[in-house]
Short mmCIF file of C-alpha atoms in Angstrom, two decimals:
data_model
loop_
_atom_site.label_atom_id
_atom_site.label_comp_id
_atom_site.label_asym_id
_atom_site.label_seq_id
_atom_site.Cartn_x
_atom_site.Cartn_y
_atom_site.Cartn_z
CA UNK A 375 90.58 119.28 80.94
CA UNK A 376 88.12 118.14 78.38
CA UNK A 377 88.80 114.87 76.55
CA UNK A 378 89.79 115.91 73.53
CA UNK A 379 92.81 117.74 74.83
CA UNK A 380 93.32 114.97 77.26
CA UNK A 381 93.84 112.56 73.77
CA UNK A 382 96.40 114.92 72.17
CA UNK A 383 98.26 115.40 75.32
CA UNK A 384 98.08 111.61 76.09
CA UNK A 385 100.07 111.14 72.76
CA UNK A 386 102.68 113.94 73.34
CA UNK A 387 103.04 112.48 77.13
CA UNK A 388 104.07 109.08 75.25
CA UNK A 389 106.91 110.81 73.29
CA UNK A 390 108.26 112.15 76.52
CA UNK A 391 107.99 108.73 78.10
CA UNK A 392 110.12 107.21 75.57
CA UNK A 393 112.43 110.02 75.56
CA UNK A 394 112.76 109.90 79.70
CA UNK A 395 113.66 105.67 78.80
CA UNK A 396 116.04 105.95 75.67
CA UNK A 397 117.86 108.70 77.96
CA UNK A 398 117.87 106.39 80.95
CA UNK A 399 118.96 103.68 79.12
CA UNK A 400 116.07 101.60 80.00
CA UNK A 401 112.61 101.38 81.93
CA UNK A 402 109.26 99.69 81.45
CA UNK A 403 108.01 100.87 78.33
CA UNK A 404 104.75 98.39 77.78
CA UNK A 405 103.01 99.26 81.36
CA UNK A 406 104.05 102.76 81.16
CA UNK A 407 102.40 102.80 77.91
CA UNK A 408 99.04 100.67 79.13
CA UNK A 409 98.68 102.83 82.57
CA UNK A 410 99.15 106.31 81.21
CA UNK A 411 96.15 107.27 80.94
CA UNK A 412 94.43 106.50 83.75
CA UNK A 413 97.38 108.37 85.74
CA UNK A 414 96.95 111.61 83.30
CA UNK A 415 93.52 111.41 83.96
CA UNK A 416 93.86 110.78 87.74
CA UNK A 417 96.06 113.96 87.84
CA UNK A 418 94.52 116.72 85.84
CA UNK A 419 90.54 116.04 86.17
CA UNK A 420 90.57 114.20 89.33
CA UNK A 421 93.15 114.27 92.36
CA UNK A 422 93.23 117.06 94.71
CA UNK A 423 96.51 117.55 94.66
CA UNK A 424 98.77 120.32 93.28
CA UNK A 425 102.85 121.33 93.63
CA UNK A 426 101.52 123.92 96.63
CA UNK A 427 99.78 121.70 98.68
CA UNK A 428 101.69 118.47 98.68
CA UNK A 429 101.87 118.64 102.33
CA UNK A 430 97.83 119.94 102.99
CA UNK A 431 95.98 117.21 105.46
CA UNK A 432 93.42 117.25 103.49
CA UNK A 433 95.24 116.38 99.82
CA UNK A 434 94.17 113.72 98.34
CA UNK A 435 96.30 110.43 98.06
CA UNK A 436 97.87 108.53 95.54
CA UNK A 437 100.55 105.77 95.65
CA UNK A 438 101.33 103.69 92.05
CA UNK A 439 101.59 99.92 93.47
CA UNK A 440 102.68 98.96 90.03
CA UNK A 441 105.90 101.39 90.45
CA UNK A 442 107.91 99.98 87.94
CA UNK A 443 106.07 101.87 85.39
CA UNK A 444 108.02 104.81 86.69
CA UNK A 445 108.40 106.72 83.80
CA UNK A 446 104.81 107.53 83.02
CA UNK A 447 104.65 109.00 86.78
CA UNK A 448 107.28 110.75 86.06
CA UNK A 449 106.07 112.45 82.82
CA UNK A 450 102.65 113.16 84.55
CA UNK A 451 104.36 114.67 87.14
CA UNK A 452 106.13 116.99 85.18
CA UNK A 453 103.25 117.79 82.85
CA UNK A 454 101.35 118.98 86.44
CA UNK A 455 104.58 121.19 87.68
CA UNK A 456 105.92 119.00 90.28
CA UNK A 457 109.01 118.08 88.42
CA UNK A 458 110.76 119.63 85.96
CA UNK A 459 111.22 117.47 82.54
CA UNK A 460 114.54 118.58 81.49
CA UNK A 461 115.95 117.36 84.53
CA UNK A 462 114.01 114.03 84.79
CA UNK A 463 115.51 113.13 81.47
CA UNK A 464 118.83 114.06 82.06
CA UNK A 465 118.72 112.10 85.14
CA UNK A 466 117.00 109.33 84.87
CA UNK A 467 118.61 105.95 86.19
CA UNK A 468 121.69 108.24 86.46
CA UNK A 469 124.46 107.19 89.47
CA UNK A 470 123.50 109.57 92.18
CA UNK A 471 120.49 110.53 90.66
CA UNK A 472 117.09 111.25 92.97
CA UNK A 473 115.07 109.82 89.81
CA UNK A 474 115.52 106.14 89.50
CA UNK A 475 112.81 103.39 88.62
CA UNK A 476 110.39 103.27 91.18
CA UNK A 477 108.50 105.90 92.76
CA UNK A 478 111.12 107.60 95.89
CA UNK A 479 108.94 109.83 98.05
CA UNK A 480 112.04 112.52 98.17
CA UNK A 481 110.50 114.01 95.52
CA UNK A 482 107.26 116.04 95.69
CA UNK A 483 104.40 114.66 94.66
CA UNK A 484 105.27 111.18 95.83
CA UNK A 485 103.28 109.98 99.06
CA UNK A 486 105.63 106.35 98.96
CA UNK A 487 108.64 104.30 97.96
CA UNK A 488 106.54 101.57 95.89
CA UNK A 489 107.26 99.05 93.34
CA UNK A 490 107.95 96.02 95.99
CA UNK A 491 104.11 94.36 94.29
CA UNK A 492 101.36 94.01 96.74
CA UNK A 493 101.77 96.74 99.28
CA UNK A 494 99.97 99.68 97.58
CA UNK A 495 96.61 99.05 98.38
CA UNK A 496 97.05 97.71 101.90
CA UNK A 497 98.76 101.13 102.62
CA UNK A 498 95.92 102.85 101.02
CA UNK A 499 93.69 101.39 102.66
CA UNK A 500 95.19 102.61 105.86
CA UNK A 501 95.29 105.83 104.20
CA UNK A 502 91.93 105.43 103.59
CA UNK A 503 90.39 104.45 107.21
CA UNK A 504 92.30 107.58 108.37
CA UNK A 505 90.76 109.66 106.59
CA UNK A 506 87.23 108.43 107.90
CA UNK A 507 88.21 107.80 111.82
CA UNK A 508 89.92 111.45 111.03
CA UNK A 509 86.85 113.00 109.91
CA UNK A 510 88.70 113.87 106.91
CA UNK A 511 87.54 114.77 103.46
CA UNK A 512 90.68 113.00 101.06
CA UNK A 513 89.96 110.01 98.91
CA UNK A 514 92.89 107.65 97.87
CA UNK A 515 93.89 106.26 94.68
CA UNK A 516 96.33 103.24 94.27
CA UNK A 517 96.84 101.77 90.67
CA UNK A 518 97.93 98.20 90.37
CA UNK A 519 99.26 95.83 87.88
CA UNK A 520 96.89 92.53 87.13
CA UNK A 521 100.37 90.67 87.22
CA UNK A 522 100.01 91.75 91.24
CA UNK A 523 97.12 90.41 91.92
CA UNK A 524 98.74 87.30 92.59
CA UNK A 525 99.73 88.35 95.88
CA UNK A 526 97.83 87.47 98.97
CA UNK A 527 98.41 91.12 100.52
CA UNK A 528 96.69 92.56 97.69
CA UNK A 529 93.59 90.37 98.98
CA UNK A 530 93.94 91.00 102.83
CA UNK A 531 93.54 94.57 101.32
CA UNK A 532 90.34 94.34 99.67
CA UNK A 533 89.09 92.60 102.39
CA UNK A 534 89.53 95.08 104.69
CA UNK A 535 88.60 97.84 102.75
CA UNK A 536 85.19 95.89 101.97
CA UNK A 537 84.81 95.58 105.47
CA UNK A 538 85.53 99.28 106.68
CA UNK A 539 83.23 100.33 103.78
CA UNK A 540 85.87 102.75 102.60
CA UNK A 541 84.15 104.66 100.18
CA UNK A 542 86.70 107.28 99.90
CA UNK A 543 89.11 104.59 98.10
CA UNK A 544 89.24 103.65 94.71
CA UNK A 545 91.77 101.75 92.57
CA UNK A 546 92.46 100.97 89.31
CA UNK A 547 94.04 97.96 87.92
CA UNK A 548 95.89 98.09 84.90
CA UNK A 549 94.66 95.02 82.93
CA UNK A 550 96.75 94.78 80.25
CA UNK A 551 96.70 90.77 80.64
CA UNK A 552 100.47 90.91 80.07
CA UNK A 553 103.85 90.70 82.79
CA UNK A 554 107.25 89.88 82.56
CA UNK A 555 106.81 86.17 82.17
CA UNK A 556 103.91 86.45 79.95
CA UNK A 557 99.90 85.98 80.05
CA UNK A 558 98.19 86.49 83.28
CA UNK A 559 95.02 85.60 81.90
CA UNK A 560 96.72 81.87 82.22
CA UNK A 561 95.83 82.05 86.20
CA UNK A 562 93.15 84.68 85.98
CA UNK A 563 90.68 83.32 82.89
CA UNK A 564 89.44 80.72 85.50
CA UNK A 565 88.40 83.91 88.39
CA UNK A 566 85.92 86.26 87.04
CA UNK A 567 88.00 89.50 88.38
CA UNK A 568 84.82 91.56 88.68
CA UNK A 569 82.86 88.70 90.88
CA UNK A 570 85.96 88.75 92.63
CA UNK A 571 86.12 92.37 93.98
CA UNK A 572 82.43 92.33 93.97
CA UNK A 573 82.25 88.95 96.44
CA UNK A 574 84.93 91.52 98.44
CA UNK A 575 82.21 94.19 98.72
CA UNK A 576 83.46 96.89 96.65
CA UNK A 577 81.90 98.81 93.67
CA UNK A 578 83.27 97.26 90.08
CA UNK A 579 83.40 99.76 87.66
CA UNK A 580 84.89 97.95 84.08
CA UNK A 581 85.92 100.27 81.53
CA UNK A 582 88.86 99.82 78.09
CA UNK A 583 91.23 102.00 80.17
CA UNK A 584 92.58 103.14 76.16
CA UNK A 585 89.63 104.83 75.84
CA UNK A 586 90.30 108.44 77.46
CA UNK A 587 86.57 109.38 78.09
CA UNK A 588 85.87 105.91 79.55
CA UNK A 589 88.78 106.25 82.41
CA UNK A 590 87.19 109.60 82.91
CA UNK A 591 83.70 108.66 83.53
CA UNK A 592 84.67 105.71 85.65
CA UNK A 593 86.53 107.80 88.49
CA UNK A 594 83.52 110.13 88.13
CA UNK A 595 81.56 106.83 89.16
CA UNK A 596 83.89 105.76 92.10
CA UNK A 597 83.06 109.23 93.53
CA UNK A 598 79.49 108.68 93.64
CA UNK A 599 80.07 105.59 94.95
CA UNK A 600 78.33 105.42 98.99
CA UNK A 601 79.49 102.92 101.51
CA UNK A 602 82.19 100.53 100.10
CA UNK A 603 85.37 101.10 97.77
CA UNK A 604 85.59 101.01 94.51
CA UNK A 605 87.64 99.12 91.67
CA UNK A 606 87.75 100.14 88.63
CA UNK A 607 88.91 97.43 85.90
CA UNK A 608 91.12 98.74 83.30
CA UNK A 609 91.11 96.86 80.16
CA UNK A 610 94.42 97.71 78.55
CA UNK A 611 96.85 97.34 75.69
CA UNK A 612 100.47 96.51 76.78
CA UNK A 613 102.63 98.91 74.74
CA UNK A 614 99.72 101.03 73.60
CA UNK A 615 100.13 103.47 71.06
CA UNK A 616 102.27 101.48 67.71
CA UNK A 617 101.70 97.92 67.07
CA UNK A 618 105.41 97.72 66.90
CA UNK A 619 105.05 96.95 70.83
CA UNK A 620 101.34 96.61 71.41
CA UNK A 621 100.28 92.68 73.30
CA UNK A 622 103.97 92.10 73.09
CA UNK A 623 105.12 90.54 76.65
CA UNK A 624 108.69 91.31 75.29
CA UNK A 625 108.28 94.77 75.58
CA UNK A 626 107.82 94.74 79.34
CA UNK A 627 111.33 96.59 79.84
CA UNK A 628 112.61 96.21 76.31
CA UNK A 629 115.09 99.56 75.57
CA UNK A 630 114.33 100.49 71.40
CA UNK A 631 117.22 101.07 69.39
CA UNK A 632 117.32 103.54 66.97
CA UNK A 633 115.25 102.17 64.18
CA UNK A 634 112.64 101.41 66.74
CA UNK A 635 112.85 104.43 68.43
CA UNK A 636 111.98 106.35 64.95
CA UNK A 637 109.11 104.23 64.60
CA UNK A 638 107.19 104.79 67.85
CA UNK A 639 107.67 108.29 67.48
CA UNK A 640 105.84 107.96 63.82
CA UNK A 641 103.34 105.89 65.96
CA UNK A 642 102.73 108.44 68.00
CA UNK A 643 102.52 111.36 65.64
CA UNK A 644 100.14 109.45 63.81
CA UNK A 645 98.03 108.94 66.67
CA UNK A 646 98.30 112.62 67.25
CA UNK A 647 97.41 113.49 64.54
CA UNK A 648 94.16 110.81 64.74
CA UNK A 649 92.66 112.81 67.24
CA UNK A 650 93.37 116.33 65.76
CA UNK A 651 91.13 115.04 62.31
CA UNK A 652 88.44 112.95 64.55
#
């Protein structure tokens, strides 16, 4: 899909994301809002993946580490036919219901239960060194959460994967400088992320991840990538799309009420309707 259709669809996917939590009665609004587009972009110019071959060997890979920002999965997921909307949103967070907050690998689509911070990349890298020892074609994808990279496994991962030279893996962290209990760059300002993966042995690729084009270039890059994995470094707004939410650590897994509700969907309109004049 080019970019400009990527941007208006971007803005429509929002809509349905706050639609899926406001239904739900709650969800993780300001990642869902800083990750979506590296997932839409992941999905429909990228991953070899599609509703008919979700169990194929040789389909590519994908777990979201940071799983709490369910509900952008789930409205890329739709979007690419492997769930239907209408029944997302009616049963989102429901009692009973197959479609709760984190990513549950009953439903097509999804390789892994996730959310539990720290394990996605370790299991991709497994994925990963499969593939190769497998003589395999797939390449993985794991998106993470900068808020995550406080855990040790997260390390031991990119260790490994340095070491095994794992071209075939790339993932993206969503650096929206922002978690539930505020700044990461409090920890983070003092170790240069990029001399960090880089000092790990993998290919740093550091992009503004609101930038559609940007995101789409940089997994272009990772493919071209030869003998080691590669990062690419997100540079994100939390809550992107209205300022009513935007760098707001408050809106982690804040639920709008009405008024607010009537306002991001202005927000996005208007940023619709942006791209439709640029």
């Amino acid at each position: 899909m080019n970019i400009y259709d990527l941007e208006l669809l971007s803005w429509d996917l929002r809509q349905q994301i706050l639609d899926i939590i406001m239904a739900g009665g709650g969800g993780h609004i300001g990642g869902d809002m800083s990750l979506l587009n590296a997932l839409l972009v992941l999905y429909e110019n990228h991953l070899n993946i599609t509703p008919a071959t979700v169990s194929e060997p040789e389909r590519d890979r994908f777990i979201l580490s940071k799983g709490h920002a369910m509900e952008a999965y789930y409205a890329v997921l739709c979007h690419r036919g492997f769930l239907d909307l209408a029944d997302v949103t009616a049963g989102f967070s429901k009692f009973g219901s197959s479609y709760i907050g984190h990513p549950n690998n009953k439903l097509p689509g999804i390789e892994m239960n996730s959310g539990s911070l720290g394990h996605g990349l370790p299991v991709c890298v497994g994925m990963a060194l499969a593939a190769k020892r497998g003589g395999q074609a797939y390449r993985v994808y794991t998106i993470i959460g900068d808020g995550e990279l406080a855990e040790g496994s997260v390390w031991e991962g990119a260790m490994a994967a340095g070491h095994f030279r794992l071209d075939n893996l790339c993932a993206v962290v969503d650096r929206n400088k922002l978690q539930i209990s505020g700044s990461t760059e409090d920890v983070m300002a003092h170790e240069p992320l990029a001399e960090r993966f880089a000092a790990f042995g993998w290919n740093v690729i550091e992009i503004n991840g609101d930038k559609i084009a940007e995101v789409d270039q940089a997994y272009c890059q990772a493919k071209e990538a030869k003998g080691k994995p590669s990062v690419i470094i997100s540079n994100t707004t939390k809550g992107y799309g209205s300022p009513l939410m935007e760098n707001q650590a408050g809106w982690h897994h804040h639920l709008p009420n009405q008024e607010e509700y009537e306002q991001l969907k202005r927000d996005f309109a208007a940023g619709k309707g942006r791209v439709q004049h640029e």
